[in-house]
Short mmCIF file of C-alpha atoms in Angstrom, two decimals:
data_model
loop_
_atom_site.label_atom_id
_atom_site.label_comp_id
_atom_site.label_asym_id
_atom_site.label_seq_id
_atom_site.Cartn_x
_atom_site.Cartn_y
_atom_site.Cartn_z
CA MET A 1 -6.45 -11.57 45.74
CA LEU A 2 -2.93 -13.01 45.95
CA SER A 3 -4.07 -16.38 44.67
CA ALA A 4 -5.81 -14.66 41.74
CA ILE A 5 -2.58 -12.82 40.88
CA SER A 6 -0.48 -15.97 41.19
CA HIS A 7 -3.03 -17.82 39.03
CA ARG A 8 -2.72 -15.06 36.40
CA LEU A 9 1.07 -15.21 36.55
CA ALA A 10 0.97 -18.99 36.24
CA SER A 11 -1.29 -18.63 33.17
CA LEU A 12 1.13 -16.12 31.66
CA ALA A 13 4.07 -18.43 32.41
CA SER A 14 2.19 -21.29 30.80
CA LEU A 15 1.46 -19.13 27.74
CA TRP A 16 5.14 -18.15 27.61
CA GLY A 17 6.16 -21.79 27.71
CA HIS A 18 3.65 -23.07 25.18
CA SER A 19 2.94 -20.26 22.76
CA SER A 20 5.95 -19.74 20.55
CA ARG A 21 4.11 -16.96 18.74
CA ALA A 22 3.34 -14.94 21.87
CA ARG A 23 6.90 -15.37 23.09
CA PHE A 24 8.26 -14.38 19.68
CA CYS A 25 6.12 -11.24 19.63
CA ILE A 26 7.16 -10.09 23.09
CA LEU A 27 10.85 -10.80 22.48
CA PHE A 28 10.71 -9.24 19.00
CA GLY A 29 9.24 -6.02 20.45
CA ALA A 30 11.86 -5.98 23.20
CA TYR A 31 14.74 -6.49 20.75
CA VAL A 32 13.41 -3.79 18.41
CA LEU A 33 13.28 -1.36 21.33
CA ALA A 34 16.80 -2.35 22.43
CA LEU A 35 18.21 -1.96 18.92
CA GLY A 36 16.41 1.38 18.59
CA TRP A 37 18.03 2.54 21.80
CA LEU A 38 21.45 1.34 20.58
CA PHE A 39 20.99 3.19 17.31
CA GLU A 40 19.98 6.44 19.03
CA ARG A 41 22.92 6.10 21.41
CA TRP A 42 25.57 5.36 18.77
CA GLU A 43 24.10 6.83 15.60
CA MET A 44 27.47 8.22 14.57
CA ALA A 45 29.11 4.81 14.86
CA PHE A 46 26.40 3.32 12.64
CA ALA A 47 27.02 6.14 10.15
CA ARG A 48 30.77 5.42 10.14
CA PHE A 49 30.62 1.63 10.12
CA TYR A 50 27.50 0.93 8.05
CA LEU A 51 26.25 3.96 6.09
CA LEU A 52 29.72 4.96 4.91
CA PRO A 53 30.92 1.49 3.79
CA VAL A 54 27.60 0.81 2.02
CA SER A 55 27.92 4.16 0.21
CA HIS A 56 31.57 3.41 -0.64
CA VAL A 57 30.69 0.04 -2.17
CA ALA A 58 27.76 1.56 -4.09
CA THR A 59 30.01 4.35 -5.43
CA ALA A 60 32.72 1.85 -6.42
CA SER A 61 30.10 -0.28 -8.19
CA LEU A 62 28.83 2.75 -10.10
CA ASN A 63 32.41 3.59 -11.12
CA LEU A 64 32.92 0.00 -12.27
CA LEU A 65 29.89 0.54 -14.49
CA GLY A 66 31.63 3.65 -15.88
CA LEU A 67 29.25 6.22 -14.39
CA GLU A 68 31.92 8.53 -12.83
CA ALA A 69 30.44 8.62 -9.36
CA ARG A 70 32.11 10.25 -6.37
CA LEU A 71 31.29 10.12 -2.70
CA GLU A 72 30.98 13.31 -0.63
CA VAL A 73 31.45 12.48 3.05
CA GLY A 74 31.74 16.00 4.47
CA ALA A 75 28.36 15.82 6.16
CA LEU A 76 28.79 12.36 7.70
CA ALA A 77 28.76 13.93 11.17
CA GLN A 78 25.19 15.04 10.41
CA GLY A 79 24.30 11.45 9.50
CA PHE A 80 24.37 11.51 5.70
CA CYS A 81 26.63 11.53 2.66
CA ASP A 82 26.11 12.18 -1.04
CA ILE A 83 26.83 10.02 -4.07
CA VAL A 84 27.43 12.57 -6.81
CA LEU A 85 26.79 11.46 -10.39
CA PRO A 86 27.10 13.71 -13.45
CA SER A 87 23.31 13.86 -13.79
CA ILE A 88 22.02 13.39 -10.25
CA THR A 89 23.09 13.50 -6.60
CA LEU A 90 21.87 10.75 -4.28
CA HIS A 91 21.47 12.00 -0.73
CA ILE A 92 22.19 8.92 1.41
CA ILE A 93 20.65 8.87 4.89
CA HIS A 94 20.31 5.94 7.30
CA GLU A 95 16.90 4.97 5.87
CA CYS A 96 18.48 4.57 2.41
CA THR A 97 20.87 1.90 3.68
CA GLY A 98 18.04 -0.30 4.94
CA ILE A 99 19.58 -0.35 8.41
CA PHE A 100 16.21 -0.19 10.17
CA THR A 101 14.97 -3.22 8.24
CA LEU A 102 18.25 -4.98 9.10
CA PHE A 103 17.46 -4.30 12.78
CA MET A 104 13.99 -5.81 12.28
CA PHE A 105 15.63 -8.89 10.77
CA LEU A 106 18.09 -9.14 13.68
CA ALA A 107 15.25 -8.75 16.20
CA ALA A 108 13.31 -11.52 14.40
CA VAL A 109 16.38 -13.80 14.42
CA PHE A 110 17.08 -13.29 18.12
CA ALA A 111 13.39 -13.64 19.05
CA PHE A 112 12.99 -17.00 17.31
CA PRO A 113 13.55 -20.02 19.57
CA ALA A 114 16.87 -21.41 18.31
CA SER A 115 20.30 -22.16 19.74
CA LEU A 116 22.63 -19.23 20.42
CA THR A 117 25.05 -20.47 17.75
CA ALA A 118 22.27 -20.58 15.17
CA ARG A 119 21.14 -17.07 16.13
CA LEU A 120 24.65 -15.66 15.96
CA ALA A 121 25.26 -17.33 12.60
CA GLY A 122 21.91 -15.98 11.33
CA ALA A 123 22.73 -12.47 12.55
CA ALA A 124 26.23 -12.51 10.98
CA LEU A 125 25.19 -13.97 7.62
CA GLY A 126 22.05 -11.85 7.52
CA SER A 127 24.01 -8.65 8.21
CA ALA A 128 26.45 -9.51 5.42
CA ALA A 129 23.55 -10.23 3.06
CA PHE A 130 21.89 -6.94 4.00
CA PHE A 131 25.12 -5.06 3.43
CA ALA A 132 25.48 -6.53 -0.06
CA TYR A 133 21.79 -5.98 -0.82
CA SER A 134 21.87 -2.34 0.35
CA SER A 135 24.99 -1.59 -1.71
CA VAL A 136 23.52 -3.16 -4.85
CA ARG A 137 20.22 -1.34 -4.27
CA LEU A 138 21.95 2.06 -3.97
CA ALA A 139 24.07 1.34 -7.05
CA PHE A 140 20.92 0.35 -8.96
CA LEU A 141 19.25 3.59 -7.84
CA GLY A 142 22.31 5.47 -9.14
CA VAL A 143 22.04 3.71 -12.52
CA VAL A 144 18.32 4.59 -12.70
CA GLY A 145 19.13 8.19 -11.74
CA HIS A 146 21.68 8.33 -14.54
CA VAL A 147 19.60 6.62 -17.22
CA ALA A 148 16.05 7.72 -16.33
CA PRO A 149 15.98 10.40 -13.60
CA ASP A 150 12.19 10.65 -13.80
CA TRP A 151 11.94 7.09 -12.51
CA VAL A 152 14.05 7.66 -9.41
CA TRP A 153 11.05 8.48 -7.23
CA VAL A 154 9.11 5.35 -8.21
CA ILE A 155 12.17 3.11 -7.86
CA HIS A 156 13.01 4.81 -4.56
CA VAL A 157 9.57 3.97 -3.15
CA TRP A 158 9.77 0.44 -4.53
CA LEU A 159 13.24 -0.32 -3.30
CA MET A 160 13.22 1.52 -0.02
CA ILE A 161 9.82 0.72 1.36
CA LEU A 162 8.33 -2.22 -0.46
CA ILE A 163 11.22 -4.54 -1.28
CA ASN A 164 13.09 -4.05 2.02
CA LEU A 165 10.53 -5.87 4.12
CA GLY A 166 10.15 -8.64 1.55
CA PHE A 167 13.92 -9.14 1.48
CA ALA A 168 14.08 -9.27 5.29
CA LEU A 169 11.27 -11.81 5.45
CA CYS A 170 12.75 -14.06 2.73
CA LEU A 171 16.12 -13.98 4.48
CA TRP A 172 14.52 -14.77 7.83
CA LEU A 173 12.48 -17.59 6.31
CA THR A 174 15.62 -19.13 4.80
CA TRP A 175 17.31 -18.98 8.18
CA VAL A 176 14.29 -20.43 10.00
CA SER A 177 14.01 -23.30 7.50
CA ARG A 178 17.68 -24.08 8.03
CA VAL A 179 17.37 -23.90 11.81
CA ARG A 180 14.36 -26.22 11.79
CA ARG A 181 16.15 -28.72 9.58
CA HIS A 182 19.55 -28.67 11.22
CA GLY A 183 18.78 -27.45 14.74
CA MET B 1 19.61 -29.86 1.90
CA ALA B 2 20.47 -26.20 1.50
CA SER B 3 18.99 -26.19 -1.98
CA ARG B 4 15.57 -26.95 -0.43
CA GLU B 5 15.79 -23.85 1.74
CA TRP B 6 16.89 -21.71 -1.18
CA ALA B 7 14.08 -23.13 -3.32
CA LEU B 8 11.60 -22.11 -0.62
CA SER B 9 12.98 -18.57 -0.33
CA THR B 10 13.16 -18.19 -4.10
CA ARG B 11 9.53 -19.25 -4.35
CA VAL B 12 8.54 -16.80 -1.60
CA ALA B 13 10.63 -14.01 -3.18
CA ALA B 14 9.05 -14.63 -6.60
CA ARG B 15 5.55 -14.61 -5.13
CA PHE B 16 6.37 -11.46 -3.18
CA ALA B 17 7.75 -9.73 -6.30
CA LEU B 18 4.64 -10.66 -8.28
CA ALA B 19 2.27 -9.59 -5.49
CA VAL B 20 4.09 -6.32 -4.87
CA SER B 21 4.07 -5.50 -8.59
CA LEU B 22 0.35 -6.13 -8.94
CA LEU B 23 -0.55 -4.41 -5.67
CA PHE B 24 1.64 -1.39 -6.43
CA ALA B 25 -0.03 -1.03 -9.84
CA LEU B 26 -3.39 -1.19 -8.06
CA TRP B 27 -2.15 1.21 -5.38
CA THR B 28 -1.36 3.93 -7.95
CA GLN B 29 -5.06 3.81 -8.87
CA VAL B 30 -6.55 3.76 -5.38
CA ALA B 31 -4.01 5.75 -3.33
CA GLY B 32 -6.10 8.92 -3.62
CA ALA B 33 -9.29 7.22 -2.44
CA TYR B 34 -7.35 5.59 0.41
CA THR B 35 -5.93 8.93 1.57
CA ALA B 36 -9.39 10.49 1.27
CA SER B 37 -10.74 7.75 3.56
CA LEU B 38 -8.33 8.90 6.28
CA VAL B 39 -9.47 12.52 6.22
CA SER B 40 -12.83 12.24 8.02
CA PRO B 41 -11.57 10.23 11.02
CA SER B 42 -8.53 12.51 11.32
CA ASN B 43 -10.83 15.54 11.30
CA TRP B 44 -12.92 13.81 13.96
CA LEU B 45 -9.80 13.48 16.13
CA LEU B 46 -9.10 17.19 15.59
CA GLU B 47 -12.69 17.99 16.52
CA LEU B 48 -12.30 16.02 19.76
CA ARG B 49 -9.66 18.57 20.73
CA ALA B 50 -11.82 21.40 19.39
CA ALA B 51 -8.98 22.32 17.04
CA PRO B 52 -9.74 25.16 14.62
CA VAL B 53 -8.06 23.06 11.95
CA GLU B 54 -9.54 20.99 9.15
CA ILE B 55 -7.97 18.60 6.66
CA PHE B 56 -9.22 18.54 3.06
CA TRP B 57 -8.56 16.17 0.21
CA ASN B 58 -8.58 18.06 -3.10
CA GLY B 59 -8.19 14.99 -5.29
CA GLU B 60 -4.41 15.27 -5.46
CA ALA B 61 -3.11 16.20 -2.03
CA CYS B 62 -4.12 16.78 1.57
CA LEU B 63 -4.67 20.42 2.44
CA VAL B 64 -4.86 21.86 5.93
CA GLY B 65 -7.16 24.78 6.64
CA LEU B 66 -6.56 26.96 9.70
CA ALA B 67 -9.35 29.18 11.00
CA ALA B 68 -7.68 32.08 12.81
CA ASP B 69 -9.36 34.22 15.51
CA ASN B 70 -9.54 37.24 13.22
CA GLY B 71 -11.74 35.28 10.81
CA SER B 72 -9.03 34.77 8.23
CA ARG B 73 -8.43 31.33 6.79
CA GLN B 74 -4.99 29.95 5.98
CA VAL B 75 -4.56 26.91 3.78
CA PHE B 76 -1.40 24.91 3.14
CA GLN B 77 -0.51 21.53 1.69
CA LEU B 78 0.74 18.55 3.67
CA GLN B 79 3.94 17.04 2.28
CA GLY B 80 4.96 13.40 2.04
CA ASP B 81 1.91 11.94 3.76
CA ASP B 82 1.09 9.66 0.81
CA LEU B 83 4.51 7.98 1.01
CA ALA B 84 3.82 6.81 4.54
CA TYR B 85 0.78 4.77 3.48
CA VAL B 86 2.51 2.60 0.89
CA ASN B 87 3.60 0.18 3.64
CA LEU B 88 0.09 -1.27 3.33
CA VAL B 89 1.16 -2.61 -0.07
CA ALA B 90 4.25 -4.23 1.47
CA ALA B 91 2.19 -5.83 4.24
CA LEU B 92 -0.40 -7.28 1.84
CA ALA B 93 2.31 -8.49 -0.56
CA ILE B 94 4.08 -10.31 2.28
CA LEU B 95 0.83 -11.97 3.32
CA ALA B 96 0.24 -13.00 -0.28
CA ALA B 97 3.73 -14.53 -0.44
CA ILE B 98 3.60 -16.58 2.77
CA PRO B 99 3.72 -20.26 1.82
CA GLY B 100 1.16 -22.82 2.96
CA LEU B 101 -1.52 -20.37 4.08
CA SER B 102 -5.12 -21.02 3.06
CA LEU B 103 -6.95 -18.39 1.05
CA ARG B 104 -9.38 -17.86 3.93
CA ARG B 105 -6.62 -17.26 6.50
CA ARG B 106 -4.79 -15.05 4.01
CA ALA B 107 -7.96 -12.96 3.60
CA ILE B 108 -8.55 -12.76 7.37
CA TRP B 109 -4.95 -11.70 8.10
CA GLY B 110 -5.04 -9.31 5.13
CA LEU B 111 -8.20 -7.59 6.37
CA GLY B 112 -6.80 -7.49 9.90
CA VAL B 113 -3.48 -5.94 8.95
CA ALA B 114 -5.22 -3.49 6.57
CA ALA B 115 -7.53 -2.38 9.40
CA VAL B 116 -4.66 -1.94 11.87
CA LEU B 117 -2.51 -0.04 9.35
CA TRP B 118 -5.48 2.12 8.35
CA ALA B 119 -5.93 3.07 12.03
CA THR B 120 -2.22 3.91 12.36
CA HIS B 121 -2.43 5.97 9.15
CA VAL B 122 -5.35 7.97 10.60
CA VAL B 123 -3.30 8.71 13.72
CA THR B 124 -0.25 9.53 11.56
CA LEU B 125 -2.29 11.97 9.45
CA TYR B 126 -3.71 13.56 12.59
CA GLY B 127 -0.27 13.81 14.25
CA GLY B 128 1.37 14.96 11.02
CA THR B 129 -1.24 17.72 10.70
CA CYS B 130 -0.59 18.89 14.27
CA ALA B 131 3.18 18.93 13.58
CA ALA B 132 2.67 20.74 10.26
CA VAL B 133 0.44 23.36 11.93
CA SER B 134 3.13 23.88 14.53
CA ALA B 135 5.81 24.34 11.86
CA TYR B 136 3.52 26.61 9.83
CA LEU B 137 2.70 28.85 12.80
CA SER B 138 6.32 29.12 13.85
CA SER B 139 7.29 30.19 10.34
CA ALA B 140 4.28 32.52 9.82
CA PRO B 141 5.40 36.12 9.28
CA GLY B 142 5.07 38.01 12.57
CA SER B 143 3.20 34.99 13.99
CA GLU B 144 0.04 37.08 13.84
CA ILE B 145 -2.14 34.00 13.43
CA SER B 146 -3.88 33.25 16.67
CA LEU B 147 -5.81 30.05 17.25
CA GLY B 148 -7.53 31.21 20.40
CA GLY B 149 -4.74 29.91 22.60
CA PHE B 150 -5.29 26.43 21.28
CA ALA B 151 -2.39 24.23 22.32
CA LEU B 152 -2.33 22.13 19.14
CA ALA B 153 0.87 23.73 17.96
CA ASP B 154 2.81 22.98 21.14
CA GLY B 155 5.42 20.24 20.95
CA GLY B 156 5.31 20.06 17.16
CA ASP B 157 8.96 19.01 16.91
CA THR B 158 8.49 16.18 19.37
CA LEU B 159 5.43 15.03 17.47
CA GLU B 160 7.29 15.10 14.17
CA GLU B 161 10.12 13.11 15.74
CA LEU B 162 7.64 10.57 17.09
CA ILE B 163 6.02 10.17 13.68
CA GLY B 164 9.47 9.77 12.08
CA ARG B 165 10.37 7.06 14.58
CA TRP B 166 7.07 5.31 14.03
CA SER B 167 7.68 5.31 10.24
CA ALA B 168 11.25 4.03 10.61
CA TRP B 169 10.74 1.52 13.42
CA GLY B 170 7.18 1.01 14.54
CA SER B 171 5.41 0.47 11.26
CA PRO B 172 7.89 -2.05 9.72
CA ALA B 173 8.14 -3.86 13.07
CA LEU B 174 4.35 -4.14 13.20
CA ILE B 175 4.20 -5.49 9.64
CA LEU B 176 6.96 -8.05 10.26
CA ALA B 177 5.42 -9.16 13.56
CA VAL B 178 1.99 -9.61 11.98
CA SER B 179 3.51 -11.47 9.03
CA VAL B 180 5.37 -13.87 11.31
CA MET B 181 2.19 -14.38 13.35
CA ALA B 182 0.37 -15.26 10.15
CA PHE B 183 2.83 -18.04 9.26
CA PRO B 184 1.28 -21.52 9.44
CA ARG B 185 1.86 -23.47 12.65
CA GLY B 186 4.43 -25.68 10.93
CA ILE B 187 7.09 -23.03 11.14
CA TRP B 188 6.97 -23.11 14.94
CA ARG B 189 7.05 -26.89 15.14
CA GLY B 190 10.40 -28.22 16.22
CA ALA B 191 11.45 -24.74 17.27
CA HIS B 192 11.19 -25.64 20.98
CA ALA B 193 13.45 -28.64 20.53
CA SER B 194 16.31 -26.39 19.53
CA GLY B 195 15.10 -23.38 21.50
CA ALA B 196 17.26 -21.64 24.06
#
């Protein structure tokens, strides 16, 4: 019985050592769970240090485009804020900032076998890229809401659900290619 | 050197954008049929629990019918269920954009991920219906609707929370994990050398 168990454990250890994919999957799942726990624990901090700045940058961008946008932050404690435009109000919640997809990207970066420096660099640059992408995406949604309100729903689905994952994967692939080339 | 990496990501991004555009256009045509395909298995799951609840597809939306003890029948519409299924488009577009994958492997992974997501969508529709029934019963005037003591409505909030977490975390994580698994072996080569 004991030898069967130790044989199984040895097989698992061998799989862990040789199958990058299996190891990636297990670590990816573990990191996603850990990041989920962190988010649940400090949701307010994520609202203050990610949702709010992204909304601020999006509002400033809309103002630069001359759309007279203003940011309502009164409900930030409840986890959302509003970008108010003359023709439409965008209700910004965590999902709108792409933070969950950013967490997926971070989990994928940390799960990939690379040096700690490469992982930290990937996480830092990726987070900055996500921040910029999320701000531009919200500003674009504001422009669509101003110009063609009927299209907001379609663009919302496109940008929020479909493009997010593609962006995360392209970013991850760029990082992986760089890691493989430069170590 | 860096331009090579950017060229690769630009190529992948362009392929993804093209695939997502085509698949989303197709999705607008087949979304109804896809949702309809989820109804029967979800009803089967409800039947397993002998729930006096049935889901209908009326060609535009999912309706939920409740058979109360007094013989009356209540019908209401499910909200937002169709939005949850569009991640299938994202998953297939990602698989279409992955570089260096043969058509055969692309098809195999595509069918696999579609089957897995379809199964999760069935469970989501079933769970969403249970949560919606719970919310409906708790808001029913006088709560005079009795379902023969059936416990379907219990824990509706928890169920809704679980479904929300699955949509935000579980489903995208599953799609990304499957996509990375589908990458050709080359991407993993050399990874060990620099691995921690």
